[in-house]
mmCIF file of C-alpha atoms in Angstrom:
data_model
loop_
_atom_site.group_PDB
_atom_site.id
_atom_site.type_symbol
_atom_site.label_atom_id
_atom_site.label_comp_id
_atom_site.label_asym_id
_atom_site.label_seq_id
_atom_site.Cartn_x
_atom_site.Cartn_y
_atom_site.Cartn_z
ATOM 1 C CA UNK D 2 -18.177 -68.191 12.422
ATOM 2 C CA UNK D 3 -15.111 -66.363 12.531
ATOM 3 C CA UNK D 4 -16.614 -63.324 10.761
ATOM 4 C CA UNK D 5 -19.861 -63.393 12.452
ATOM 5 C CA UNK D 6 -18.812 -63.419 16.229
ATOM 6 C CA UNK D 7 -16.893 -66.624 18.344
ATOM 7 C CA UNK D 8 -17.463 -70.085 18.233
ATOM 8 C CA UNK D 9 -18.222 -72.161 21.151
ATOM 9 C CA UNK D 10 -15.265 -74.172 20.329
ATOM 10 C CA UNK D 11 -11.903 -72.077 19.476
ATOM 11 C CA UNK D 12 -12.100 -68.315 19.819
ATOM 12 C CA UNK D 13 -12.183 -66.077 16.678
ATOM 13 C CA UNK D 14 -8.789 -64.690 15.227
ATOM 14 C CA UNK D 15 -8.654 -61.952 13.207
ATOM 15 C CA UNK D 16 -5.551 -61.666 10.889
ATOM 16 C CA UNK D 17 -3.990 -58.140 10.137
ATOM 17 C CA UNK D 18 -2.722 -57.919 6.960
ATOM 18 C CA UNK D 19 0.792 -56.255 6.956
ATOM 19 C CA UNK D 20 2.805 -55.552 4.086
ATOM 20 C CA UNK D 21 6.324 -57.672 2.794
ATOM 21 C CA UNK D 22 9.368 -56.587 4.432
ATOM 22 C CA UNK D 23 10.840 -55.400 1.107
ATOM 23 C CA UNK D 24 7.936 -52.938 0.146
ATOM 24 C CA UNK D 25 8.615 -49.554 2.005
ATOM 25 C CA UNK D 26 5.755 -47.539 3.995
ATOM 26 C CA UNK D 27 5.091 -44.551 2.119
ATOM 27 C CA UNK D 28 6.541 -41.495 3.552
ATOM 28 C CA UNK D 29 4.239 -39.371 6.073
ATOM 29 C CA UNK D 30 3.921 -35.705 5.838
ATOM 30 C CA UNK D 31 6.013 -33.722 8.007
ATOM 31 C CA UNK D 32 4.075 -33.604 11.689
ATOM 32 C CA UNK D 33 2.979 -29.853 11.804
ATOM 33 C CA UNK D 34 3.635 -28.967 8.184
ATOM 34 C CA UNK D 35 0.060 -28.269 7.617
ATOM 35 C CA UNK D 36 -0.830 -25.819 10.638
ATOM 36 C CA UNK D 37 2.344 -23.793 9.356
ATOM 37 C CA UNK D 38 0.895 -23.786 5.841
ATOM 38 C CA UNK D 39 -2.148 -22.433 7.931
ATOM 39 C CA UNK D 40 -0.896 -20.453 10.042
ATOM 40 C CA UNK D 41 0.468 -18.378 7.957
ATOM 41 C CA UNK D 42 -2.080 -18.319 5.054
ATOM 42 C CA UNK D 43 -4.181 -17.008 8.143
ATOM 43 C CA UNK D 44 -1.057 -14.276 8.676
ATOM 44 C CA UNK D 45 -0.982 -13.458 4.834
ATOM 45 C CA UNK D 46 -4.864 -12.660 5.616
ATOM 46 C CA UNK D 47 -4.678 -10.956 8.124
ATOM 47 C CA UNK D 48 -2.278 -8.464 6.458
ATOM 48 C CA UNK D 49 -4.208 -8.309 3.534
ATOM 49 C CA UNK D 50 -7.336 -7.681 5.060
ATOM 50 C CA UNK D 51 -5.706 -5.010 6.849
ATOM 51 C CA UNK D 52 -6.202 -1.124 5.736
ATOM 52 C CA UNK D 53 -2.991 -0.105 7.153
ATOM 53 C CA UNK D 54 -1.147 -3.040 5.146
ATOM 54 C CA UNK D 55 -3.090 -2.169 1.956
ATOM 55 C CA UNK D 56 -2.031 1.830 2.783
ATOM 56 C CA UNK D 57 1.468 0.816 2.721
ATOM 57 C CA UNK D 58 1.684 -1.214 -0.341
ATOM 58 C CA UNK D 59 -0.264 1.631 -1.884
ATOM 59 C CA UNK D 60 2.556 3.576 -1.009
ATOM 60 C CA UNK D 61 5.454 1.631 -1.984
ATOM 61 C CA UNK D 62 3.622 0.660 -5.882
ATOM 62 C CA UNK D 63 3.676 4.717 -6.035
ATOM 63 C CA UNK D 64 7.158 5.111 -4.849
ATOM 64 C CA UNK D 65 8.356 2.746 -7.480
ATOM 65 C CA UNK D 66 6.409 4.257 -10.385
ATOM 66 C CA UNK D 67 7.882 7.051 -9.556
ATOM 67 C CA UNK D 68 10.980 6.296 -9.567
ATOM 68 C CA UNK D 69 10.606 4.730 -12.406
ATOM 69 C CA UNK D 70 9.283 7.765 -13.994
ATOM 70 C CA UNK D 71 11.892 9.629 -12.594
ATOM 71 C CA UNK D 72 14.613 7.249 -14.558
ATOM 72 C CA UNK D 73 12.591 7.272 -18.096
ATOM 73 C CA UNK D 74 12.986 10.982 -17.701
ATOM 74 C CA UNK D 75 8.611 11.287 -17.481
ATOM 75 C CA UNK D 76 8.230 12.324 -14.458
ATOM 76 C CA UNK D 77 7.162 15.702 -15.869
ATOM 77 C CA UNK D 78 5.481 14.845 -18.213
ATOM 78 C CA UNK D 79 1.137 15.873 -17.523
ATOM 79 C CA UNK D 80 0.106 12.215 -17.603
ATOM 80 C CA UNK D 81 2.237 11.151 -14.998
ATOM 81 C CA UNK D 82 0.775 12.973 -12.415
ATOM 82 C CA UNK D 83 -2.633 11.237 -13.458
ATOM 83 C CA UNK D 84 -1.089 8.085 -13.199
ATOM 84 C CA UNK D 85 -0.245 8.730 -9.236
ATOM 85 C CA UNK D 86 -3.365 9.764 -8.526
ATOM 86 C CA UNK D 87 -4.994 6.645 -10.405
ATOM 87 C CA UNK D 88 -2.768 4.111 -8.277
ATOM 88 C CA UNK D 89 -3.884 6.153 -5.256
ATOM 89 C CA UNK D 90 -7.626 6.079 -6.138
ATOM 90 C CA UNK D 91 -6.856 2.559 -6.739
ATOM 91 C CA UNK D 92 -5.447 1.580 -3.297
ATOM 92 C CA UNK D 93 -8.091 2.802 -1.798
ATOM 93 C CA UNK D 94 -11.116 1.679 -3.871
ATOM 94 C CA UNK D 95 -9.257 -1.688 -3.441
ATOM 95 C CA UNK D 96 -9.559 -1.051 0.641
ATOM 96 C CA UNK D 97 -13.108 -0.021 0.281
ATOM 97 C CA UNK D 98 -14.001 -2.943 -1.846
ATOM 98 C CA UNK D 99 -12.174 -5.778 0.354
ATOM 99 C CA UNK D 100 -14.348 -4.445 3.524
ATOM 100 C CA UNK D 101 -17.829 -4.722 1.330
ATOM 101 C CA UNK D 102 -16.914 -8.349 0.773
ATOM 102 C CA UNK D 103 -16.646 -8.861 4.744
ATOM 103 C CA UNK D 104 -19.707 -10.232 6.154
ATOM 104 C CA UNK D 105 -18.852 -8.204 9.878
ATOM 105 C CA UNK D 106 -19.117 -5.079 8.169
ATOM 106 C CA UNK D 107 -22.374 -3.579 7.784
ATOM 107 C CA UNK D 108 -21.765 -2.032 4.169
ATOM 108 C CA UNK D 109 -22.630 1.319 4.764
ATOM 109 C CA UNK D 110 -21.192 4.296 4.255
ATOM 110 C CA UNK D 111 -18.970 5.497 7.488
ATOM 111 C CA UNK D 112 -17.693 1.520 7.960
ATOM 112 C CA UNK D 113 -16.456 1.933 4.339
ATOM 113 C CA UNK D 114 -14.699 5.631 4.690
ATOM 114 C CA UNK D 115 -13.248 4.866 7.674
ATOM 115 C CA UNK D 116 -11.615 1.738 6.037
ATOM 116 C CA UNK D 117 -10.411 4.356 2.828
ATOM 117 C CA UNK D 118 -9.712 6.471 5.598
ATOM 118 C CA UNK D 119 -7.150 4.496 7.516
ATOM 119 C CA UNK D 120 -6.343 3.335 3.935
ATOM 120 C CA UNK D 121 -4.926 6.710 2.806
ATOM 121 C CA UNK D 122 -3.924 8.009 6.149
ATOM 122 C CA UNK D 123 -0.811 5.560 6.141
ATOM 123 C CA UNK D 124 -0.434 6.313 2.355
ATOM 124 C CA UNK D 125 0.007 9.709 2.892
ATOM 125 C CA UNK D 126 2.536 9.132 6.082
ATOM 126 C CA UNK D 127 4.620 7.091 3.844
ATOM 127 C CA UNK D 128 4.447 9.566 0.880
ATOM 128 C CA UNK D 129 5.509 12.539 2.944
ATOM 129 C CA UNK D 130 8.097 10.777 4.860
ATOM 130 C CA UNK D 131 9.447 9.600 1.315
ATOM 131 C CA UNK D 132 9.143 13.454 0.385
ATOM 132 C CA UNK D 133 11.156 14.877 3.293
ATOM 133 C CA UNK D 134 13.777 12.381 2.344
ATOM 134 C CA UNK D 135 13.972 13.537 -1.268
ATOM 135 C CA UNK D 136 14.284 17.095 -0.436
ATOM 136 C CA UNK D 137 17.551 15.737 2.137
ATOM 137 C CA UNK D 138 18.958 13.664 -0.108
ATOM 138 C CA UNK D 139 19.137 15.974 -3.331
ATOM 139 C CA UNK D 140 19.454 19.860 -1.760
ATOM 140 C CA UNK D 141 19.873 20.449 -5.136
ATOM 141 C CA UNK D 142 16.271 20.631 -5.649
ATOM 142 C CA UNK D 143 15.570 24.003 -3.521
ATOM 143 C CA UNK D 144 18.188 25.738 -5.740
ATOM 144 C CA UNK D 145 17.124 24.928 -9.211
ATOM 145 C CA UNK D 146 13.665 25.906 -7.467
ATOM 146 C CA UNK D 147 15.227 29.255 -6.409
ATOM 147 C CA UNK D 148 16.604 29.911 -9.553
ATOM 148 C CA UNK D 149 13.475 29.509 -11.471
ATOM 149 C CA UNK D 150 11.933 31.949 -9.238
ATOM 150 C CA UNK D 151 14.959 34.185 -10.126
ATOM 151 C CA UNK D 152 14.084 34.293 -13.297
ATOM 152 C CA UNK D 153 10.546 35.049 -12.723
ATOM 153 C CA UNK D 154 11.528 37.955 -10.599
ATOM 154 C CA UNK D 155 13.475 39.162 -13.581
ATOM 155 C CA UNK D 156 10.944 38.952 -16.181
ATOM 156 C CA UNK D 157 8.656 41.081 -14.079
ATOM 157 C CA UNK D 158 11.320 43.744 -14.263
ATOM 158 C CA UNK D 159 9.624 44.815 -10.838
ATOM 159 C CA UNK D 160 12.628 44.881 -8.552
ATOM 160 C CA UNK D 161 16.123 45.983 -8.041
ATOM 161 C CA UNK D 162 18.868 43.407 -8.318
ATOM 162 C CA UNK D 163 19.075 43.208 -4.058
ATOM 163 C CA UNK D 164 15.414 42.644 -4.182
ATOM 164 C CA UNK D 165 16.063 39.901 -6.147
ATOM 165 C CA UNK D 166 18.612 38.280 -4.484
ATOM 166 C CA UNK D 167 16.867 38.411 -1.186
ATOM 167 C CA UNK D 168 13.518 37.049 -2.589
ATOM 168 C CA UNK D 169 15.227 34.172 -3.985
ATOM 169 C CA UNK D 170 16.988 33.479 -1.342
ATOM 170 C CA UNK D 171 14.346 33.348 0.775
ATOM 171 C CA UNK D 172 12.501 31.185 -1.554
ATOM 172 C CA UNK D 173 15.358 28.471 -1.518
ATOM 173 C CA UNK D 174 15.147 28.216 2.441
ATOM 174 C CA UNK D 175 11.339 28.144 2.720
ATOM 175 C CA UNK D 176 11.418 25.547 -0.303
ATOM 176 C CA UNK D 177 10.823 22.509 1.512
ATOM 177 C CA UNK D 178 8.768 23.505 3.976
ATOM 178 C CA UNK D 179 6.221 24.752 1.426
ATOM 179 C CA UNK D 180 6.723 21.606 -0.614
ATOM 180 C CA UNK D 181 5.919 19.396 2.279
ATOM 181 C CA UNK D 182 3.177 21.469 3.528
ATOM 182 C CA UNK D 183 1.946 20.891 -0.301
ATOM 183 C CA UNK D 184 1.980 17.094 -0.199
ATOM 184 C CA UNK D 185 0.414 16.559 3.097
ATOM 185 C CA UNK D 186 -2.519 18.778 1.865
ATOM 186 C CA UNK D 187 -2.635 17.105 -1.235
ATOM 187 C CA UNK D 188 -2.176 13.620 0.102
ATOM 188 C CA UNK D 189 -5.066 14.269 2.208
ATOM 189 C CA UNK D 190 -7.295 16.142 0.519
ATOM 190 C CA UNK D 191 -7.586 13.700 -2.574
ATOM 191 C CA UNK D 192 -7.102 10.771 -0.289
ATOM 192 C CA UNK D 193 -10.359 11.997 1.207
ATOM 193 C CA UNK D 194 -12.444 12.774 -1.733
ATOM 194 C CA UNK D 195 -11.522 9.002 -3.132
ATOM 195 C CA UNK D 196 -12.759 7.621 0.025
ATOM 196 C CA UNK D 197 -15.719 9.285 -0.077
ATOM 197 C CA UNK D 198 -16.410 8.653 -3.743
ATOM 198 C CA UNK D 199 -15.769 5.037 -3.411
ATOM 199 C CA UNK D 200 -17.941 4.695 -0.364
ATOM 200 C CA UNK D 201 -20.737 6.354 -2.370
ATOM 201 C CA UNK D 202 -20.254 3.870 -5.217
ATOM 202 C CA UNK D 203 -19.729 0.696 -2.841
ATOM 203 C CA UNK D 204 -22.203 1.429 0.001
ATOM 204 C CA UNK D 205 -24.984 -1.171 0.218
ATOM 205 C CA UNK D 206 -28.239 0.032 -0.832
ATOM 206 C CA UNK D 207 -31.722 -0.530 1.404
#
């Protein structure tokens, strides 16, 4: 009777068994160790899933193959330039991609550009902020730019020597302003046309 219910006579015990004082309790996880493992799986997530974080990882990938092409002395080199404009295609085909795979967004065509679009907006920020520090950092690069137009000018033997000298001049201060203008229209332009092409390709068909 003592495993089916309590006699009428002595009351039913029920013995716990506990382990030997020599054998040690195994040890416990950590209390909270697996909500921070959580937590910030759900934070790496969160980024991920985030065009804006995608745009600036886009960014920084390009600024380190460039560099690196800059060092290997390829930067000018045709294929190069190809190669940017793959990892930029690429960053945002990888935006437009991630927000097919989300079962909130509807799939179609303006939910997935405006993902590429966010995607390459923050690219391009980064890209010309990167370019405006260049053109600080190494002045050099409006005068080797003015002296190239120098010898243009001279090749056209269209102008007197003062012409010259004020045409290149004048190229060397409006340098950087024309090679920013140049990347933010670039940035954008092509930053547009691979959102919409990946939309096209990705959009959910009825």
């Amino acid at each position: 009777r003592l495993l089916n219910g309590p006699s009428m006579n002595r009351p039913s015990v029920h013995y716990l068994k506990t382990p030997p004082c020599w054998e040690k309790p195994s040890p416990a996880a950590p209390m909270g160790l697996h909500n921070k493992d959580n937590i910030s799986l759900l934070s790496m997530n969160r980024y991920i899933h985030h065009p804006a974080f995608r745009g600036a990882l886009t960014a920084l990938v390009m600024i380190a193959a460039g560099i690196l092409l800059k060092e290997t002395g390829t930067a000018t080199e045709s294929w190069s330039q190809y190669l940017m404009f793959a990892l930029y295609a690429s960053g945002i085909g990888w935006s437009i991609w991630i927000a097919k795979k989300d079962p909130t967004n509807p799939g179609r065509f303006g939910s997935l550009f405006q993902q590429g679009f966010r995607h390459f907006i923050v690219t391009s920020l980064i890209m010309v902020g990167f370019t405006i520090y260049l053109l600080w950092s190494h002045p050099e690069f409006a005068r080797e730019e003015a002296q190239y137009q120098r010898t243009l000018l001279v090749e056209t033997k269209k102008y007197t020597p003062d012409q010259i000298d004020e045409l290149v001049l004048e190229a060397e201060k409006q340098y950087p302003t024309r090679y920013i203008s140049a990347t933010v229209f670039g940035y954008l332009i092509m930053g547009a046309v691979f959102a919409a092409a990946g939309s096209v390709v990705f959009a959910r068909k009825d």
